[in-house]
Amino acid sequence: MNGGTPSTKIPEYWKGRIPWITGADVIDQKISKVRRYITPEAVENSATHVIPKGMLLLVTRTGVGKVAIAPFDVAISQDLTGIIPPTDNICVKYLFWIFSGVNGHFLNMNQGTSINGITRSDLMNFVLSLPPLSQNKTVSPPSSAPSTPPSPPPKRSSQKPKN
């Protein structure tokens, strides 16, 4: 699934509780922190998608090749692609390790003049061998990450304190 950025011209979109991340938020194979939160209306009225907890996040622009497993439901910017495999025959943790190991392959496909990235067709044409599910489930999980999103910061009052 592709991501997108809700309009920053509509401030109400950015006052929600849905975590929204960019490629810069993926550090050391996990979401480092959530800096912005959006509303359900922002999701409905933009190209962003909410990637379910436990699915793969691959940075395909500005930081190509970084990968993480979503530790909670998270909306993504256009820097990321959410990969939601059929879990009846593919283990997400196995894909995590495969994509972590082929980072150089994606960097070689990196293209663009102002914003580098890999194309959707490059990603769709990426071929990998999958062992039977019983074998690809035996990989170790990535380092621990929180299972619930951090809360958005408290809303600031626009009123001045009374003396």
PDB file of C-alpha atoms in Angstrom, residues 16 25 29 44 50 52 57 61 67 72 88-89 94 99 114 116 128 151 157 160-161:
ATOM      1  CA  GLY A  16      -5.966  13.422  15.660  1.00  0.00           C
ATOM      2  CA  ASP A  25      10.906   7.983  11.596  1.00  0.00           C
ATOM      3  CA  GLN A  29      14.737  -1.212  11.887  1.00  0.00           C
ATOM      4  CA  GLU A  44     -10.201   9.472   4.153  1.00  0.00           C
ATOM      5  CA  VAL A  50      -3.175   2.910   7.797  1.00  0.00           C
ATOM      6  CA  PRO A  52      -2.062  -2.713  10.427  1.00  0.00           C
ATOM      7  CA  LEU A  57       7.000  -1.062   6.364  1.00  0.00           C
ATOM      8  CA  ARG A  61      11.912   7.201  -0.915  1.00  0.00           C
ATOM      9  CA  VAL A  67      12.544  -1.620   6.932  1.00  0.00           C
ATOM     10  CA  PHE A  72       0.881  -0.650  16.059  1.00  0.00           C
ATOM     11  CA  ASP A  88      -1.395 -18.053   5.354  1.00  0.00           C
ATOM     12  CA  ASN A  89       1.833 -18.738   3.418  1.00  0.00           C
ATOM     13  CA  TYR A  94      10.719 -13.677   7.388  1.00  0.00           C
ATOM     14  CA  PHE A  99      14.210  -7.071   2.938  1.00  0.00           C
ATOM     15  CA  SER A 114      15.423  15.741  -6.564  1.00  0.00           C
ATOM     16  CA  ASN A 116      15.475   9.543  -4.804  1.00  0.00           C
ATOM     17  CA  LEU A 128      12.288 -13.749  -3.760  1.00  0.00           C
ATOM     18  CA  SER A 151      -0.156   9.084  22.909  1.00  0.00           C
ATOM     19  CA  SER A 157      -4.739  25.795  25.634  1.00  0.00           C
ATOM     20  CA  LYS A 160      -3.490  32.823  28.702  1.00  0.00           C
ATOM     21  CA  PRO A 161      -3.225  31.832  32.359  1.00  0.00           C
TER      22      PRO A 161
END
